[in-house]
Amino acid sequence: MSGASKAEAVLEVRNLKTVFFTNSGLFRAVDDVSFSVRRGETLAIVGESGCGKSVTALSVMRLVPDPPGKIVGGEIILEGKNLLALDDEAMRKIRGNRISMIFQEPMTSLNPVMRIGDQITEALRLHQDISGKDAWKQAVDMLRLVRIPEPERRAQEYPHQLSGGMRQRAMIAMALACRPTLLIADEPTTALDVTIQAQILALMVDLQKKLGTGLILITHDLGVVAQTAQRVIVMYAGRKVEEASVEALFENPLHPYTRGLMASIPAVPSLDAKADARLVEIPGMVPSLTKLPTGCAFAPRCRFAVPRCREEYPPLGDFGGRHLAACWRAGEMAEAS
Amino acid sequence: MSEAQPLLEVTDLVKHYPVRGGVLRRQVGTVHAVDGVSFSLAPGETLGLVGESGCGKSTVARSVLRLVEPSSGEIRLNGEAITRLSKSELRPYRRSMQIVFQDPFASLNPRMTAGDIVGEPLTVHGLASGERKQERVAELFQQVGLRPDQMKNYPHQFSGGQRQRICIARALSLGPSLIVCDEPVSALDVSIQAQVINLLIDLQRQRNFSYLFIAHDLAVVAHISHRVAVMYLGRIVEISDKAELFANPRHPYTQALLASVPVANPRIRRLTPLVEGDVPSPINPPSGCAFHTRCRYAMDRCKLERPPLVEASAGHQVACWLNDGTGRANTNP
Ligand SMILES: Nc1ncnc2c1ncn2[C@@H]1O[C@H](COP(=O)(O)OP(=O)(O)OP(=O)(O)O)[C@@H](O)[C@H]1O
Ligand SMILES: Nc1ncnc2c1ncn2[C@@H]1O[C@H](COP(=O)(O)OP(=O)(O)OP(=O)(O)O)[C@@H](O)[C@H]1O
Ligand code: SF4
Ligand code: SF4
Ligand SMILES: [Mg+2]
Ligand SMILES: [Mg+2]
């Protein structure tokens, strides 16, 4: 791992702020979020619905719908270039070429009336100066790489002729066709069955190793995080509340929200597991971004909250070995463990 | 296994849907949605039903409630066959069987207040009205962790987890003995999911009703169930006591399913899929053992003959030809 950790970052996001202007007012969907991704590294972003995972990804792609959204602060440095300083034309050359994104539902990004092979060919020819014939050959090679059986025949087919798992493979083939340095996968396996999910995750991790791609994996499934990531950031109500290596996060979560999340997932039982045992629950619900409390956004649900938590937002602190947490009491948690 | 009469008994349940095609809408095939499913459920027991998308879980659930008409087979509630009862004959039984669906958004009428939604079954069955009804609804709200002053609010004013609580309160209103839960927590965030699972467990402890609990998340099913049935392409391939099933899964499909669940522990990395390929279509399901197209242990016999669901050890049934019909010993976890 030490070799990988010395490798330079392909992406650095610093103090990203993305807001939305809506009927119920302005809110910060992503608030002062920083992270980096190295070559060949997987960074997982976890958190519950609405915490800003997808908007973070869309911000990096510069695909936040404007209006109502807008990136209002920060820097997004890809291979040394600040993407926020680029014009639309320059950004189009980067998207699908240096950074690609795959989504939960492949049908939203595949064109239903175009053959799979043509779609990959088009993506290739948009960014590379190659003949249609060569591009088609590369497209078939990509389908083979993502282990689609009979790639020559499948390339001739339309998206609806493929199963869900096969479509997600085709999406991955398209996303990796130009060998991007960064791949963003937003809940890539959430819509899939668990045996198919296992296939797709194994494939992604394998290809990433082979090609050295940096990967941002967005998920709400801590199991998926544990199985794939090297680093993890946990988001809550638009903020990064914890960041650590995957081992440190699972062995010693410092933020009460992360601890709550880990305790609330049911595990596949061992023999001694009781039938109807209660789960640990986080009380209350995720706050609305338009009505965030002052101080720590997690305070209304936190059993460790002290008066200070309701007054001041806790800054991110480093509790050793790049294990960051934004919590007034994280120091105590770190000591206690 | 208890000696007492089961609350619910399902025998050889089959549900086929015609597939129509062409201009004349002629039948061109048959969806084998449920293809001979049998199980029983004791009072106060939770039976989990797991399996991948399209394997027939919801069809089983809806057939039990007669929300879809089974093609054949028998369903008994407290020993009474309800499969062929007419609508009016079925009415008294409806009270004892309720369902909670996955999507708390779609299953609530947006123009009714939460209180009216929960109280509606009481009105329909003529069990309470006026003040009596309001009191009963307020009680139900408290039982599921909602405040009675929220009775006048509309569904859109509730969060997903709260909406699911409304659905549960409504299901409880008639004092059912069976609640069918079809993916009740799949649409919820993990922290909210834990709240709803705990609520379901607490209510069962208080009221001793039975759950038929469907989910595609094995960990969730494992958590709440006493026994678990694994379905593949319209059939139960394995059914057993929960602890036994997870310790000694015998069907190669169950084993693959368990091995596919990503473990929330980065020190146990095992991203090796045990099955390749996709689930075949239920329109022309594979012959013999429907899993043979993906099973790495498949033998010639598996393609020809359908393995029956038989007892491999006490209370543990499996449908697989390996080892004289007792399935495969689980060597690699
Ligand atoms: N186009 C939009 N217009 C207005 N608000 C938006 C828009 N897109 C996202 N939001 C809001 O921004 C916040 C963050 O949304 P985001 O999609 O990033 O959440 P997420 O973490 O990806 O959640 P999920 O797990 O449900 O996908 C949410 O409150 C969401 O409602
Ligand atoms: N009304 C219908 N007409 C035709 N086919 C149907 C109908 N309802 C269900 N089916 C088919 O029957 C099979 C079983 O469906 P069912 O909804 O029971 O699966 P499931 O296990 O609940 O899946 P999921 O996990 O996706 O909810 C599927 O192939 C489905 O397409
Ligand atoms: S800052 Fe306070 S309220 Fe927020 S997570 Fe830490 S202890 Fe809880
Ligand atoms: S019966 Fe044959 S194909 Fe089916 S699970 Fe057993 S070994 Fe595999
Ligand atoms: Mg999202
Ligand atoms: Mg279903």
Short mmCIF file of N, CA and C in Angstrom, two decimals, chain B residues 196-284:
data_model
loop_
_atom_site.label_atom_id
_atom_site.label_comp_id
_atom_site.label_asym_id
_atom_site.label_seq_id
_atom_site.Cartn_x
_atom_site.Cartn_y
_atom_site.Cartn_z
N VAL B 196 -37.40 0.87 11.68
CA VAL B 196 -38.60 0.15 11.25
C VAL B 196 -38.49 -1.34 11.59
N ILE B 197 -37.30 -1.91 11.40
CA ILE B 197 -37.11 -3.33 11.75
C ILE B 197 -37.36 -3.53 13.25
N ASN B 198 -36.81 -2.64 14.06
CA ASN B 198 -37.04 -2.74 15.51
C ASN B 198 -38.52 -2.64 15.85
N LEU B 199 -39.21 -1.74 15.17
CA LEU B 199 -40.64 -1.58 15.42
C LEU B 199 -41.38 -2.89 15.10
N LEU B 200 -41.06 -3.49 13.95
CA LEU B 200 -41.72 -4.74 13.57
C LEU B 200 -41.45 -5.84 14.59
N ILE B 201 -40.21 -5.90 15.07
CA ILE B 201 -39.86 -6.91 16.07
C ILE B 201 -40.62 -6.67 17.38
N ASP B 202 -40.64 -5.41 17.83
CA ASP B 202 -41.34 -5.08 19.09
C ASP B 202 -42.82 -5.41 19.01
N LEU B 203 -43.44 -5.06 17.88
CA LEU B 203 -44.88 -5.29 17.73
C LEU B 203 -45.18 -6.79 17.78
N GLN B 204 -44.32 -7.56 17.13
CA GLN B 204 -44.56 -9.01 17.14
C GLN B 204 -44.46 -9.57 18.55
N ARG B 205 -43.52 -9.07 19.32
CA ARG B 205 -43.40 -9.53 20.71
C ARG B 205 -44.66 -9.22 21.50
N GLN B 206 -45.24 -8.04 21.25
CA GLN B 206 -46.45 -7.66 21.99
C GLN B 206 -47.67 -8.44 21.54
N ARG B 207 -47.80 -8.66 20.23
CA ARG B 207 -49.06 -9.15 19.69
C ARG B 207 -49.02 -10.59 19.21
N ASN B 208 -47.80 -11.14 19.07
CA ASN B 208 -47.66 -12.52 18.67
C ASN B 208 -48.25 -12.85 17.30
N PHE B 209 -48.29 -11.89 16.38
CA PHE B 209 -48.72 -12.27 15.03
C PHE B 209 -47.54 -12.83 14.24
N SER B 210 -47.85 -13.36 13.06
CA SER B 210 -46.79 -13.95 12.23
C SER B 210 -46.45 -12.99 11.09
N TYR B 211 -45.22 -13.05 10.66
CA TYR B 211 -44.81 -12.29 9.49
C TYR B 211 -44.37 -13.24 8.37
N LEU B 212 -44.82 -12.93 7.16
CA LEU B 212 -44.16 -13.47 5.99
C LEU B 212 -43.35 -12.29 5.48
N PHE B 213 -42.04 -12.36 5.60
CA PHE B 213 -41.21 -11.19 5.41
C PHE B 213 -40.33 -11.35 4.18
N ILE B 214 -40.55 -10.46 3.20
CA ILE B 214 -39.82 -10.54 1.95
C ILE B 214 -38.80 -9.42 1.84
N ALA B 215 -37.58 -9.75 1.46
CA ALA B 215 -36.60 -8.72 1.18
C ALA B 215 -35.52 -9.33 0.32
N HIS B 216 -34.84 -8.48 -0.45
CA HIS B 216 -33.73 -9.03 -1.22
C HIS B 216 -32.43 -8.90 -0.42
N ASP B 217 -32.47 -8.13 0.68
CA ASP B 217 -31.29 -7.98 1.52
C ASP B 217 -31.23 -9.13 2.52
N LEU B 218 -30.28 -10.03 2.29
CA LEU B 218 -30.17 -11.23 3.12
C LEU B 218 -29.97 -10.91 4.59
N ALA B 219 -29.18 -9.87 4.85
CA ALA B 219 -28.89 -9.55 6.24
C ALA B 219 -30.15 -9.10 6.96
N VAL B 220 -30.97 -8.31 6.28
CA VAL B 220 -32.22 -7.85 6.87
C VAL B 220 -33.15 -9.03 7.15
N VAL B 221 -33.30 -9.91 6.17
CA VAL B 221 -34.15 -11.08 6.34
C VAL B 221 -33.62 -11.95 7.47
N ALA B 222 -32.31 -12.15 7.46
CA ALA B 222 -31.70 -12.99 8.48
C ALA B 222 -31.95 -12.40 9.85
N HIS B 223 -31.93 -11.11 9.92
CA HIS B 223 -32.08 -10.47 11.21
C HIS B 223 -33.45 -10.68 11.83
N ILE B 224 -34.47 -10.56 11.01
CA ILE B 224 -35.82 -10.54 11.56
C ILE B 224 -36.49 -11.92 11.59
N SER B 225 -36.00 -12.87 10.78
CA SER B 225 -36.73 -14.13 10.60
C SER B 225 -36.34 -15.20 11.61
N HIS B 226 -37.28 -16.12 11.84
CA HIS B 226 -36.97 -17.34 12.58
C HIS B 226 -36.56 -18.44 11.61
N ARG B 227 -37.30 -18.51 10.50
CA ARG B 227 -36.92 -19.45 9.44
C ARG B 227 -36.78 -18.69 8.15
N VAL B 228 -36.01 -19.23 7.21
CA VAL B 228 -35.78 -18.55 5.94
C VAL B 228 -35.99 -19.53 4.79
N ALA B 229 -36.70 -19.05 3.74
CA ALA B 229 -36.86 -19.84 2.53
C ALA B 229 -36.15 -19.11 1.39
N VAL B 230 -35.37 -19.85 0.62
CA VAL B 230 -34.65 -19.25 -0.50
C VAL B 230 -35.35 -19.65 -1.79
N MET B 231 -35.71 -18.66 -2.61
CA MET B 231 -36.40 -18.96 -3.87
C MET B 231 -35.48 -18.74 -5.06
N TYR B 232 -35.66 -19.56 -6.06
CA TYR B 232 -34.96 -19.35 -7.33
C TYR B 232 -35.93 -19.70 -8.45
N LEU B 233 -36.19 -18.78 -9.35
CA LEU B 233 -37.06 -18.99 -10.50
C LEU B 233 -38.38 -19.69 -10.14
N GLY B 234 -39.09 -19.13 -9.19
CA GLY B 234 -40.43 -19.62 -8.90
C GLY B 234 -40.52 -20.80 -7.96
N ARG B 235 -39.38 -21.27 -7.45
CA ARG B 235 -39.42 -22.42 -6.56
C ARG B 235 -38.63 -22.16 -5.29
N ILE B 236 -39.02 -22.82 -4.22
CA ILE B 236 -38.20 -22.79 -3.00
C ILE B 236 -37.12 -23.84 -3.18
N VAL B 237 -35.85 -23.43 -3.09
CA VAL B 237 -34.77 -24.40 -3.26
C VAL B 237 -34.21 -24.84 -1.91
N GLU B 238 -34.47 -24.04 -0.88
CA GLU B 238 -33.99 -24.43 0.45
C GLU B 238 -34.81 -23.70 1.50
N ILE B 239 -35.12 -24.37 2.58
CA ILE B 239 -35.86 -23.73 3.67
C ILE B 239 -35.42 -24.36 4.98
N SER B 240 -35.17 -23.50 5.95
CA SER B 240 -34.66 -24.02 7.22
C SER B 240 -34.73 -22.97 8.30
N ASP B 241 -34.51 -23.44 9.48
CA ASP B 241 -34.28 -22.59 10.63
C ASP B 241 -33.15 -21.62 10.28
N LYS B 242 -33.27 -20.37 10.70
CA LYS B 242 -32.31 -19.34 10.30
C LYS B 242 -30.85 -19.69 10.63
N ALA B 243 -30.59 -20.01 11.90
CA ALA B 243 -29.21 -20.26 12.31
C ALA B 243 -28.61 -21.41 11.50
N GLU B 244 -29.40 -22.47 11.31
CA GLU B 244 -28.94 -23.63 10.56
C GLU B 244 -28.67 -23.25 9.10
N LEU B 245 -29.56 -22.46 8.50
CA LEU B 245 -29.38 -22.10 7.09
C LEU B 245 -28.08 -21.31 6.87
N PHE B 246 -27.79 -20.40 7.79
CA PHE B 246 -26.60 -19.58 7.59
C PHE B 246 -25.33 -20.33 7.97
N ALA B 247 -25.45 -21.29 8.88
CA ALA B 247 -24.26 -22.06 9.27
C ALA B 247 -23.99 -23.19 8.27
N ASN B 248 -25.07 -23.84 7.80
CA ASN B 248 -24.91 -24.99 6.90
C ASN B 248 -25.78 -24.88 5.66
N PRO B 249 -25.58 -23.86 4.84
CA PRO B 249 -26.38 -23.80 3.62
C PRO B 249 -26.05 -25.02 2.76
N ARG B 250 -27.06 -25.64 2.16
CA ARG B 250 -26.83 -26.87 1.41
C ARG B 250 -27.01 -26.71 -0.09
N HIS B 251 -27.85 -25.76 -0.50
CA HIS B 251 -28.07 -25.60 -1.93
C HIS B 251 -26.96 -24.72 -2.52
N PRO B 252 -26.37 -25.13 -3.65
CA PRO B 252 -25.30 -24.32 -4.23
C PRO B 252 -25.73 -22.86 -4.48
N TYR B 253 -27.02 -22.65 -4.78
CA TYR B 253 -27.48 -21.28 -4.99
C TYR B 253 -27.47 -20.49 -3.67
N THR B 254 -27.95 -21.10 -2.59
CA THR B 254 -27.92 -20.43 -1.29
C THR B 254 -26.48 -20.08 -0.92
N GLN B 255 -25.58 -21.02 -1.19
CA GLN B 255 -24.18 -20.79 -0.86
C GLN B 255 -23.62 -19.60 -1.64
N ALA B 256 -23.98 -19.54 -2.94
CA ALA B 256 -23.51 -18.44 -3.77
C ALA B 256 -24.09 -17.12 -3.28
N LEU B 257 -25.36 -17.15 -2.92
CA LEU B 257 -26.04 -15.96 -2.45
C LEU B 257 -25.36 -15.42 -1.19
N LEU B 258 -25.10 -16.31 -0.26
CA LEU B 258 -24.46 -15.90 1.00
C LEU B 258 -23.06 -15.35 0.74
N ALA B 259 -22.34 -16.01 -0.17
CA ALA B 259 -20.97 -15.59 -0.44
C ALA B 259 -20.94 -14.25 -1.18
N SER B 260 -22.06 -13.86 -1.80
CA SER B 260 -22.09 -12.62 -2.58
C SER B 260 -22.36 -11.39 -1.72
N VAL B 261 -22.83 -11.59 -0.51
CA VAL B 261 -23.12 -10.43 0.34
C VAL B 261 -21.81 -9.77 0.74
N PRO B 262 -21.65 -8.50 0.40
CA PRO B 262 -20.39 -7.84 0.78
C PRO B 262 -20.29 -7.69 2.31
N VAL B 263 -19.23 -8.21 2.88
CA VAL B 263 -19.05 -8.18 4.33
C VAL B 263 -18.53 -6.82 4.75
N ALA B 264 -19.13 -6.26 5.80
CA ALA B 264 -18.69 -4.94 6.25
C ALA B 264 -17.45 -5.05 7.12
N ASN B 265 -16.43 -5.66 6.56
CA ASN B 265 -15.17 -5.78 7.27
C ASN B 265 -14.04 -5.81 6.24
N PRO B 266 -13.25 -4.72 6.19
CA PRO B 266 -12.22 -4.62 5.14
C PRO B 266 -11.11 -5.66 5.28
N ARG B 267 -11.03 -6.32 6.43
CA ARG B 267 -9.99 -7.35 6.59
C ARG B 267 -10.42 -8.69 6.01
N ILE B 268 -11.71 -8.83 5.72
CA ILE B 268 -12.18 -10.05 5.05
C ILE B 268 -12.59 -9.67 3.63
N ARG B 269 -11.61 -9.60 2.74
CA ARG B 269 -11.95 -9.26 1.36
C ARG B 269 -12.14 -10.53 0.57
N ARG B 270 -13.30 -10.66 -0.03
CA ARG B 270 -13.55 -11.87 -0.80
C ARG B 270 -14.46 -11.53 -1.96
N LEU B 271 -13.86 -10.81 -2.91
CA LEU B 271 -14.65 -10.40 -4.07
C LEU B 271 -14.58 -11.45 -5.17
N THR B 272 -14.90 -12.68 -4.83
CA THR B 272 -14.89 -13.71 -5.86
C THR B 272 -16.31 -14.21 -6.07
N PRO B 273 -16.93 -13.77 -7.17
CA PRO B 273 -18.30 -14.21 -7.40
C PRO B 273 -18.35 -15.73 -7.57
N LEU B 274 -19.32 -16.36 -6.91
CA LEU B 274 -19.44 -17.81 -6.98
C LEU B 274 -20.32 -18.29 -8.12
N VAL B 275 -21.15 -17.37 -8.64
CA VAL B 275 -21.92 -17.76 -9.82
C VAL B 275 -21.68 -16.75 -10.92
N GLU B 276 -21.60 -17.25 -12.13
CA GLU B 276 -21.46 -16.38 -13.29
C GLU B 276 -22.82 -16.27 -13.97
N GLY B 277 -22.91 -15.29 -14.85
CA GLY B 277 -24.12 -15.17 -15.66
C GLY B 277 -25.30 -14.62 -14.90
N ASP B 278 -26.42 -14.48 -15.64
CA ASP B 278 -27.62 -13.88 -15.08
C ASP B 278 -28.67 -14.94 -14.80
N VAL B 279 -29.69 -14.54 -14.03
CA VAL B 279 -30.82 -15.41 -13.78
C VAL B 279 -31.56 -15.61 -15.11
N PRO B 280 -31.85 -16.86 -15.50
CA PRO B 280 -32.56 -17.08 -16.77
C PRO B 280 -34.00 -16.54 -16.69
N SER B 281 -34.62 -16.39 -17.86
CA SER B 281 -35.98 -15.88 -17.91
C SER B 281 -36.97 -16.91 -17.37
N PRO B 282 -37.99 -16.43 -16.60
CA PRO B 282 -39.01 -17.35 -16.11
C PRO B 282 -40.00 -17.73 -17.21
N ILE B 283 -39.81 -17.20 -18.42
CA ILE B 283 -40.74 -17.55 -19.50
C ILE B 283 -40.50 -18.97 -19.97
N ASN B 284 -39.23 -19.30 -20.22
CA ASN B 284 -38.93 -20.70 -20.49
C ASN B 284 -37.85 -21.14 -19.53
#
